[in-house]
GROMACS .gro file of C-alpha atoms in nm:
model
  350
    1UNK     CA    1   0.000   0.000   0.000
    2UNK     CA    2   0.124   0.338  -0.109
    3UNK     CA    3   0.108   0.581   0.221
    4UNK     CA    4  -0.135   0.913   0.171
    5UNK     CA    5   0.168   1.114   0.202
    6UNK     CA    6   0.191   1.018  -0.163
    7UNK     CA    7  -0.092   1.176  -0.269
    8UNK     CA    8  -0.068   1.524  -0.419
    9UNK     CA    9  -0.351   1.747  -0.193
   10UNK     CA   10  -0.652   1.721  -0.394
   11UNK     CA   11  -0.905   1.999  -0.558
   12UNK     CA   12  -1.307   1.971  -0.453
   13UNK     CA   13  -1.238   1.560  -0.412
   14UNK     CA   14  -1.549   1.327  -0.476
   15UNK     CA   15  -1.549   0.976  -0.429
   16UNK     CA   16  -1.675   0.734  -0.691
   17UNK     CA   17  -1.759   0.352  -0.551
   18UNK     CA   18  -1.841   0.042  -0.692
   19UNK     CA   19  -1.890  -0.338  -0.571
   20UNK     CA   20  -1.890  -0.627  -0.792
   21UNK     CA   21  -2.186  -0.817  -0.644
   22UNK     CA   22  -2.529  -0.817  -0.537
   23UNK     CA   23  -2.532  -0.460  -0.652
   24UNK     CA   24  -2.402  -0.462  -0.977
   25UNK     CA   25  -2.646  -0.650  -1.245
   26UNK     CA   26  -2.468  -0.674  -1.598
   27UNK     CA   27  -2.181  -0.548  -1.401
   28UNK     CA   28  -2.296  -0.185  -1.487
   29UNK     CA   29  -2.146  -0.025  -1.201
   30UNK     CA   30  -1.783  -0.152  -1.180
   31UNK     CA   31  -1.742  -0.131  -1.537
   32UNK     CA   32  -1.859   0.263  -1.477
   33UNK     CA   33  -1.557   0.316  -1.246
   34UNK     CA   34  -1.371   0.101  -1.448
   35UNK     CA   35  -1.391   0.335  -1.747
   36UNK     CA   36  -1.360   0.662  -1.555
   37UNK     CA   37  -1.025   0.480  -1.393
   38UNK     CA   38  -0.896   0.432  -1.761
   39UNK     CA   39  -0.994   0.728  -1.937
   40UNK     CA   40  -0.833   0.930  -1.689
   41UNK     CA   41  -0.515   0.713  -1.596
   42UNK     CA   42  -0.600   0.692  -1.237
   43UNK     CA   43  -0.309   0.641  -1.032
   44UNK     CA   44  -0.370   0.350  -0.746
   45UNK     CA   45  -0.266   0.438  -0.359
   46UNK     CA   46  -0.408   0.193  -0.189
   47UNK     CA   47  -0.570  -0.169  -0.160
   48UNK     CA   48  -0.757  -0.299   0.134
   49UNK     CA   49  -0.631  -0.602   0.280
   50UNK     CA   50  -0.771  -0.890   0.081
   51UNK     CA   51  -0.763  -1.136   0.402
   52UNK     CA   52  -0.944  -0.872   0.618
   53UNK     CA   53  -1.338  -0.916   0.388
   54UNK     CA   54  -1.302  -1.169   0.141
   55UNK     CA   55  -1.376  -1.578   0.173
   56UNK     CA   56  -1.124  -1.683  -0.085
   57UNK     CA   57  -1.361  -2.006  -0.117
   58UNK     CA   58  -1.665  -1.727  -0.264
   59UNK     CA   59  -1.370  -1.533  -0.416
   60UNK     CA   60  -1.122  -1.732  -0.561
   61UNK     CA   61  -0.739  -1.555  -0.632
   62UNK     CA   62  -0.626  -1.599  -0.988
   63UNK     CA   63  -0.284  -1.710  -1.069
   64UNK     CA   64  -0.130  -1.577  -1.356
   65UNK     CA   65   0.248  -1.554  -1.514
   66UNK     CA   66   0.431  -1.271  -1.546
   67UNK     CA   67   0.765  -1.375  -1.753
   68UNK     CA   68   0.755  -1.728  -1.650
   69UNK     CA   69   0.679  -1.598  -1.301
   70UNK     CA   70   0.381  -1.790  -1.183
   71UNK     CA   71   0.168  -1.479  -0.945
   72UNK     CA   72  -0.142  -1.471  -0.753
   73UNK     CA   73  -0.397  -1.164  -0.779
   74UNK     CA   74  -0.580  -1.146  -0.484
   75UNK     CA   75  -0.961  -1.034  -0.466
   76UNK     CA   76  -0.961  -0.690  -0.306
   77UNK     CA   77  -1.072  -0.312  -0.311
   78UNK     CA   78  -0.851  -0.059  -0.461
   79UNK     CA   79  -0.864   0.329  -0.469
   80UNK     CA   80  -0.707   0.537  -0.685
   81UNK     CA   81  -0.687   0.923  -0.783
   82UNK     CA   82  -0.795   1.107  -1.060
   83UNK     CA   83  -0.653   1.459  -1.133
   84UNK     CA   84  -0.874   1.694  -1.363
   85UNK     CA   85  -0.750   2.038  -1.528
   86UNK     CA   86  -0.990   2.250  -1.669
   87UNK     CA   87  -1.092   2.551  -1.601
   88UNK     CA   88  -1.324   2.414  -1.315
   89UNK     CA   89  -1.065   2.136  -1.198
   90UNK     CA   90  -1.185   1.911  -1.016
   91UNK     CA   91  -1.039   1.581  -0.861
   92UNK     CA   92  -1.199   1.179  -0.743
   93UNK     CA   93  -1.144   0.905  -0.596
   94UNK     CA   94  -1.175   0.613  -0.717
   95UNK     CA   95  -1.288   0.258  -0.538
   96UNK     CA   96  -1.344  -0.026  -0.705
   97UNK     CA   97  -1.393  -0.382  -0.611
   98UNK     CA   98  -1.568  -0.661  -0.514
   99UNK     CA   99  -1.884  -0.684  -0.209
  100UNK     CA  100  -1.687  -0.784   0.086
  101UNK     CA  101  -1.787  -1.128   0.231
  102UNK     CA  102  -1.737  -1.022   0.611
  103UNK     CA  103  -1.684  -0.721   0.841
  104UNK     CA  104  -1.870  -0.506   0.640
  105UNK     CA  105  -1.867  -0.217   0.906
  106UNK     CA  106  -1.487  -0.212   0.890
  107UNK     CA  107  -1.508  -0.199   0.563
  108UNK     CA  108  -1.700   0.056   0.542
  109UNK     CA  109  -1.480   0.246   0.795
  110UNK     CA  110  -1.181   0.220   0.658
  111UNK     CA  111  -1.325   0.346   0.301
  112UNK     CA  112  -1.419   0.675   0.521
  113UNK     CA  113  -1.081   0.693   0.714
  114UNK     CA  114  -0.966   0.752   0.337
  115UNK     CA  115  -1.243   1.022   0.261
  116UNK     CA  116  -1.142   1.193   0.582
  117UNK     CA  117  -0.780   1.218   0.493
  118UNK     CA  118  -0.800   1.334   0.136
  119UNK     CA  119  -1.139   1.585   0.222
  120UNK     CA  120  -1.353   1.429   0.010
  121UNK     CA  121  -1.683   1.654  -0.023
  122UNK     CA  122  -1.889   1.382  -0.120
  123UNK     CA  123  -1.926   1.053  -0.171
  124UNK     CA  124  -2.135   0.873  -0.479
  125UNK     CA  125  -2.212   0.491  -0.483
  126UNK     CA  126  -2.307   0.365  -0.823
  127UNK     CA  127  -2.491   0.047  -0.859
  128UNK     CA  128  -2.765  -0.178  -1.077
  129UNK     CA  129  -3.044  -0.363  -1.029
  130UNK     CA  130  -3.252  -0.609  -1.288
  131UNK     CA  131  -3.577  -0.492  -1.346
  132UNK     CA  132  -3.920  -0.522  -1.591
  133UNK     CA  133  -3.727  -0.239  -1.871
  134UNK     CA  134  -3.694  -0.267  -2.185
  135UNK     CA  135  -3.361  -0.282  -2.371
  136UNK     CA  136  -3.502  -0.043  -2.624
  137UNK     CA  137  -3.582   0.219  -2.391
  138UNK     CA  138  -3.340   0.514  -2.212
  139UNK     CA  139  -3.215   0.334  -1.923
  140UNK     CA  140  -3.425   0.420  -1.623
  141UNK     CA  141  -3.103   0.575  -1.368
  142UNK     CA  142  -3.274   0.708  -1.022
  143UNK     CA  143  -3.021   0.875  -0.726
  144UNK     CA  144  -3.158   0.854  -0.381
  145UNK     CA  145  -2.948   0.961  -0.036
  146UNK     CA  146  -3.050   0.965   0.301
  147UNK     CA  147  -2.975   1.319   0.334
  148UNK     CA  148  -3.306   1.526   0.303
  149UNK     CA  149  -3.076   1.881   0.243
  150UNK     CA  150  -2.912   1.672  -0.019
  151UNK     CA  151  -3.176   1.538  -0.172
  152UNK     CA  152  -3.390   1.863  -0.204
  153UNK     CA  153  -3.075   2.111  -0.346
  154UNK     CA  154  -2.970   1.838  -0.618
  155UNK     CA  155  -3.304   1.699  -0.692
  156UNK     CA  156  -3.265   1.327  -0.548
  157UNK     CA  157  -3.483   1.104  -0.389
  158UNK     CA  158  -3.488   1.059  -0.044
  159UNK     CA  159  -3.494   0.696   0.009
  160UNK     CA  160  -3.749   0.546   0.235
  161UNK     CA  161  -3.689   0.140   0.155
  162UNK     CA  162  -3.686  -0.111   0.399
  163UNK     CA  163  -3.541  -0.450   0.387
  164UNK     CA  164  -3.204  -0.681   0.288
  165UNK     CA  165  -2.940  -0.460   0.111
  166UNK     CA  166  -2.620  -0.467  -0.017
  167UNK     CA  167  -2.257  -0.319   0.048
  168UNK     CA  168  -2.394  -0.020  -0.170
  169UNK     CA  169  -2.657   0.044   0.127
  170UNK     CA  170  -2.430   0.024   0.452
  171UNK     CA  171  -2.185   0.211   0.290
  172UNK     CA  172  -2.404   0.480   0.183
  173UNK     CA  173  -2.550   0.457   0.607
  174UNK     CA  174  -2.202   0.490   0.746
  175UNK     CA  175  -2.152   0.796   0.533
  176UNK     CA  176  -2.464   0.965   0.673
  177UNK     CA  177  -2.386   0.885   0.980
  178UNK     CA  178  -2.026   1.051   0.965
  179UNK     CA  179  -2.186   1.340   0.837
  180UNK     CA  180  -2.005   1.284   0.434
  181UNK     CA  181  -2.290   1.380   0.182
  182UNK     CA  182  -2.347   1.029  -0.018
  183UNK     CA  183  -2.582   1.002  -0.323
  184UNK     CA  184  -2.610   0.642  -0.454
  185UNK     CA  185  -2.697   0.609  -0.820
  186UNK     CA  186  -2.875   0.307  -0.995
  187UNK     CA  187  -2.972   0.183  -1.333
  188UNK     CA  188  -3.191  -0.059  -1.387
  189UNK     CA  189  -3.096  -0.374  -1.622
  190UNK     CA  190  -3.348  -0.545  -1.833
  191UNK     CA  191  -3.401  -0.915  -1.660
  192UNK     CA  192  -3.410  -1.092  -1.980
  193UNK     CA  193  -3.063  -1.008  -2.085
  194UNK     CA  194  -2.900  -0.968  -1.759
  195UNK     CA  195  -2.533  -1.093  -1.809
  196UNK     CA  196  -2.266  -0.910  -1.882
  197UNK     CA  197  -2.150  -0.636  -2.036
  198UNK     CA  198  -2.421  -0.444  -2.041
  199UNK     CA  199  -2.277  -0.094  -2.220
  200UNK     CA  200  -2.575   0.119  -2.226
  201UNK     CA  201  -2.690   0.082  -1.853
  202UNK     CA  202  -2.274   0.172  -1.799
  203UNK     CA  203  -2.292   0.488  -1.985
  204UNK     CA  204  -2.670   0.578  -1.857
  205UNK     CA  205  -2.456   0.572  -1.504
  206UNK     CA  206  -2.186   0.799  -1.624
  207UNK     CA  207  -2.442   1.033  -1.763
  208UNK     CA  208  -2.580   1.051  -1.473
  209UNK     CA  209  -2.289   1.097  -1.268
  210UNK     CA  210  -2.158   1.371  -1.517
  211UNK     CA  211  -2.503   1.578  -1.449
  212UNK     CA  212  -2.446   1.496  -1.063
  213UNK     CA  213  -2.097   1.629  -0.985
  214UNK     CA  214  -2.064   1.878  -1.256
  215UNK     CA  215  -1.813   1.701  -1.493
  216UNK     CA  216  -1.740   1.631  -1.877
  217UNK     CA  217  -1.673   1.227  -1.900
  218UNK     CA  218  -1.479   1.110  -2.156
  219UNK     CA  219  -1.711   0.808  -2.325
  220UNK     CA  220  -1.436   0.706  -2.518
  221UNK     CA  221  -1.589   0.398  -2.736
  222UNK     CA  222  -1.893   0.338  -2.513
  223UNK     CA  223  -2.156   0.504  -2.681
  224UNK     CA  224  -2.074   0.263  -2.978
  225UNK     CA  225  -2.075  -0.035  -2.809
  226UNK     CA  226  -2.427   0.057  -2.634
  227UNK     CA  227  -2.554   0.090  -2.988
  228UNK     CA  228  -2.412  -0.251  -3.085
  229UNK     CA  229  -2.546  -0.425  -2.803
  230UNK     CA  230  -2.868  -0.282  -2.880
  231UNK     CA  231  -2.860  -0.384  -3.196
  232UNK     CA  232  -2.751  -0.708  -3.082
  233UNK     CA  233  -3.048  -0.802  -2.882
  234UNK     CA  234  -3.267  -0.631  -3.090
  235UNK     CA  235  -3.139  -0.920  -3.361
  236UNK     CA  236  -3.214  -1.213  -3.100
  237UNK     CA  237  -3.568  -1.073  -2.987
  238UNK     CA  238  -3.640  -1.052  -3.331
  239UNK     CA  239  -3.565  -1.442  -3.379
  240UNK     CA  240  -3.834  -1.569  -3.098
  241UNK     CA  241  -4.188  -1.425  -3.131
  242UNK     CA  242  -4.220  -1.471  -2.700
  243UNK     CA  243  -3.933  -1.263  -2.659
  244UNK     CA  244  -4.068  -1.001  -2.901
  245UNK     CA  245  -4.387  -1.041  -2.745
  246UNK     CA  246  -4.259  -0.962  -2.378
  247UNK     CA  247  -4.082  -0.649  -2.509
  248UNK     CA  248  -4.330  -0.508  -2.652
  249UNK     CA  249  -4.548  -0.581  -2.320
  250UNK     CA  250  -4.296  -0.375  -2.166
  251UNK     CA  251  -4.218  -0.048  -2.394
  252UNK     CA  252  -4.612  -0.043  -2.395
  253UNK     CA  253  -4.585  -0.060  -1.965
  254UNK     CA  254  -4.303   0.127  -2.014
  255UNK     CA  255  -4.454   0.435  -2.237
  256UNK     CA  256  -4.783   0.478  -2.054
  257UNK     CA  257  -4.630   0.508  -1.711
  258UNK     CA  258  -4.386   0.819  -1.867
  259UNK     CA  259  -4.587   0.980  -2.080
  260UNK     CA  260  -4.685   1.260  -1.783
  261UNK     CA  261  -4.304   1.282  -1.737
  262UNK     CA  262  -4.258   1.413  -2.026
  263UNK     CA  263  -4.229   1.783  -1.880
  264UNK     CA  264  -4.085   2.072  -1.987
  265UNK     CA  265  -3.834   2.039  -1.751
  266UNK     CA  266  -3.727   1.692  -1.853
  267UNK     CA  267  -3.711   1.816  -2.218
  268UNK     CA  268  -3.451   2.125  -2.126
  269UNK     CA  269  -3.211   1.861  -1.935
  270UNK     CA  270  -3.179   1.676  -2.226
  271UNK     CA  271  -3.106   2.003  -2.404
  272UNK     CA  272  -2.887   2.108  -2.189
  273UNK     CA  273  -2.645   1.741  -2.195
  274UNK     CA  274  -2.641   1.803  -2.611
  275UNK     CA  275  -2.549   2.126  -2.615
  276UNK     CA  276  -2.238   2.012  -2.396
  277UNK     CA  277  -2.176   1.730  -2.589
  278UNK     CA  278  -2.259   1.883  -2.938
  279UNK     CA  279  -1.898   1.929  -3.009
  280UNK     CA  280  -1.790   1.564  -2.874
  281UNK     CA  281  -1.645   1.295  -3.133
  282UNK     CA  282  -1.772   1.016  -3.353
  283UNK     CA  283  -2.081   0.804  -3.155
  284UNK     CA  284  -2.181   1.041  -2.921
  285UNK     CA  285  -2.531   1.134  -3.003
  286UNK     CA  286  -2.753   1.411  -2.824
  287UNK     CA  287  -2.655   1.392  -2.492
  288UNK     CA  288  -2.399   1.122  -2.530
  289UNK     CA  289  -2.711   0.895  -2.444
  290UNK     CA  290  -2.705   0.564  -2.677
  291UNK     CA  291  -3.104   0.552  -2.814
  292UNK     CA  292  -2.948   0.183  -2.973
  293UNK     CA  293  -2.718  -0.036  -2.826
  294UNK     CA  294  -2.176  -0.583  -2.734
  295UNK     CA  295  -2.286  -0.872  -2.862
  296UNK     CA  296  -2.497  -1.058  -2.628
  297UNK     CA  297  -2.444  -1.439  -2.663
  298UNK     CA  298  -2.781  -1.567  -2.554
  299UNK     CA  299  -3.105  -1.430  -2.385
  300UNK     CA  300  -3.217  -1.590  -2.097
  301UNK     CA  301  -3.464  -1.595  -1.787
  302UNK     CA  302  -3.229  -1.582  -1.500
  303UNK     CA  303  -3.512  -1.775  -1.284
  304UNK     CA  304  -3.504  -2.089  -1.468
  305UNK     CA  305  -3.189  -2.074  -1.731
  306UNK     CA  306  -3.442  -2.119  -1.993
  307UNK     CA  307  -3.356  -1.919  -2.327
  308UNK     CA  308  -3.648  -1.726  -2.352
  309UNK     CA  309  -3.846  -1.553  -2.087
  310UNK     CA  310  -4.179  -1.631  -1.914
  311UNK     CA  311  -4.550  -1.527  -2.080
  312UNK     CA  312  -4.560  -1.192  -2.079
  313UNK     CA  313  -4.789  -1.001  -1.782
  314UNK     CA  314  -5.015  -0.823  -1.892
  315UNK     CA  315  -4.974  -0.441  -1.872
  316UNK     CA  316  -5.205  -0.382  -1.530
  317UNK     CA  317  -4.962  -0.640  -1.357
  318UNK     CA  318  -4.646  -0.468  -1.504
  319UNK     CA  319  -4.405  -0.731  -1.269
  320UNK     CA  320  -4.234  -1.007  -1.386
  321UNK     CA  321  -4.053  -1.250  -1.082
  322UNK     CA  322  -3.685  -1.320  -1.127
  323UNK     CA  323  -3.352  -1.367  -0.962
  324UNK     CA  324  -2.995  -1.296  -1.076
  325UNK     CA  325  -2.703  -1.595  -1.090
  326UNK     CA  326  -2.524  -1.379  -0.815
  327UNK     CA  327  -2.769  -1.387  -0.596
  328UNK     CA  328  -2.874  -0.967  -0.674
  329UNK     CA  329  -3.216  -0.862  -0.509
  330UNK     CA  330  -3.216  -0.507  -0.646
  331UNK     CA  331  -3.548  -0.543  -0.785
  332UNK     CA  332  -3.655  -0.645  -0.446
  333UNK     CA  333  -3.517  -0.358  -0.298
  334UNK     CA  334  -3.667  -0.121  -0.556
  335UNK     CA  335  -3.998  -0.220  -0.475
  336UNK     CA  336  -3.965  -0.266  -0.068
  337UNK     CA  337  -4.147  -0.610  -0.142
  338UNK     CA  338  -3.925  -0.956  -0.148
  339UNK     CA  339  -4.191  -1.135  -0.327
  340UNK     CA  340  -4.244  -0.869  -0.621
  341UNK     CA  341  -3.940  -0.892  -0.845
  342UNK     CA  342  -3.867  -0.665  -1.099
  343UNK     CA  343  -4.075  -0.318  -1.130
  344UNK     CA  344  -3.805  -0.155  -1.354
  345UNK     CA  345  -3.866   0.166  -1.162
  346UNK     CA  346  -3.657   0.384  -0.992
  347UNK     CA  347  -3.527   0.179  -0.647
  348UNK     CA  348  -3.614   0.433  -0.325
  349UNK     CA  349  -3.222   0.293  -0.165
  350UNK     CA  350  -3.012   0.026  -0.215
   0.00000   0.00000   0.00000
């Protein structure tokens, strides 16, 4: 571990977090961090102690060679720095890794012993749930924070769910509870095609984000690979009339429960992200928002592994009841109700 004295005092810092997990359907919300780590050459300091929250039995090491040099990477959590120029510079922190498997609360504390230190302002959790959405709709990203201040000057929800929750959730407690402002971010991931990568809900996050703290993101190659994903299961729907049936069940679910949202206000916030990114390069349409989106290898119902999803419910119902192969509730938790999977709606907390 690299000691803090290493690290340059930072400018306005905000922390950026991520578990690989329960929380992270289509592994949205790593890949997020992941991307903002790359694009801007973050610089790692330090890496939690692997032995201290991980079962090495749920989270195996990998062994790899480096030169003939057989190594071991062990699971962990890593932070890293970000510097940003500009004229509004602006630096984050970066923390990226994997739902701890014990001691969550020292987890969590030692995560804020590093806010402390480097005066981070604020603290944003990004995650993903699966959920009754269409893949052929904007994805559907809702922040919520316990903070009631917070949530009425940045226009958040204040979260009011009750039940299990995730790394995402305790983390985002503990930092309301040492007084750091925390926001926690979440897309929601169609349940039909829940595996990863899933491109679009990944750059609906950073959009989000980049509204939230007041940044220009890089997308890089994202945008393009949201459309080709799109495309992608847009090809396989196409090939089973029950999948295209169930989609269409949904955008019709999906369209009737927006419509009234289509305010004014609504309309100049989209206005507003393309006249930022107007000038941005090649795949970046209005907004940097991908309207079509890697190749997919298979649809699936993650409740039974079969390849194509239940009978549609009808539009009334608007729930569908399914699990993810990691064991991921977020629907659950979107909805406050363990035995209504799914509503595809904007989760009240974690």
């Amino acid at each position: 571990m690299i000691e803090l004295e290493s690290v340059p005092e930072l400018i306005d810092p905000v922390m950026v977090a991520a578990f690989e997990g329960w929380n992270d359907a289509g592994d949205a919300a790593s890949t997020a961090v992941g991307h903002l780590d790359r694009e801007w050459k973050g610089e790692v300091f330090a890496a939690l102690d692997a032995e201290d929250y991980y079962d090495f039995q749920v989270n195996r090491p990998t062994v790899w060679l480096d030169g003939g040099t057989r190594k071991i990477t062990w699971p962990t959590t890593r932070l890293s720095v970000v510097r940003i120029g500009g004229e509004k510079p602006r630096d984050l922190v970066l923390v990226r890794g994997i739902e701890p498997s014990m001691r969550w609360r020292s987890f969590c504390n030692e995560i804020l012993g590093f806010a402390h230190e480097l005066g981070v302002e604020m603290v944003v959790i990004l995650g993903a749930l699966l959920g009754d959405t269409p893949h052929t709709r904007p994805v559907p990203v809702s922040g919520v924070t316990s903070d009631a201040d917070l949530a009425r000057t940045m226009d958040l929800e204040e979260t009011r769910y009750e039940g299990p929750t995730g790394i995402v959730g305790v983390l985002q407690e503990a930092c309301t509870h040492a007084g750091v402002p925390a926001v926690s971010l979440w897309a929601a991931v169609p349940h039909y095609v829940s595996q990863p990568p899933n491109p679009k809900a990944t750059l609906a996050l950073l959009n989000r984000l980049e509204d939230l703290i007041g940044l220009r993101i890089p997308l890089g190659e994202l945008p393009e690979d949201a459309r080709a994903w799109q495309l992608g299961v847009d090809q396989l729907a196409s090939e089973d009339s029950e999948v295209a049936e169930y989609v269409q069940t949904l955008e019709e679910a999906r369209d009737t429960a927006e419509l009234p949202e289509a305010s004014g206000e609504a309309i100049a916030r989209e206005f507003e992200r393309y006249l930022r990114r107007r000038d941005g390069g090649p795949g970046q349409g209005p907004g940097g928002h991908a309207t079509e989106s890697g190749d997919v290898p298979y649809l699936r119902d993650p409740a039974g592994g079969r390849t194509r999803p239940p009978k549609p419910p009808r539009p009334e119902s608007g729930r569908g009841k399914v699990s993810d192969d990691k064991g991921q509730k977020g629907p659950d938790e979107a909805s406050g109700n363990e035995s209504d999977e799914g509503s595809g709606g904007a989760p009240e907390e974690e």
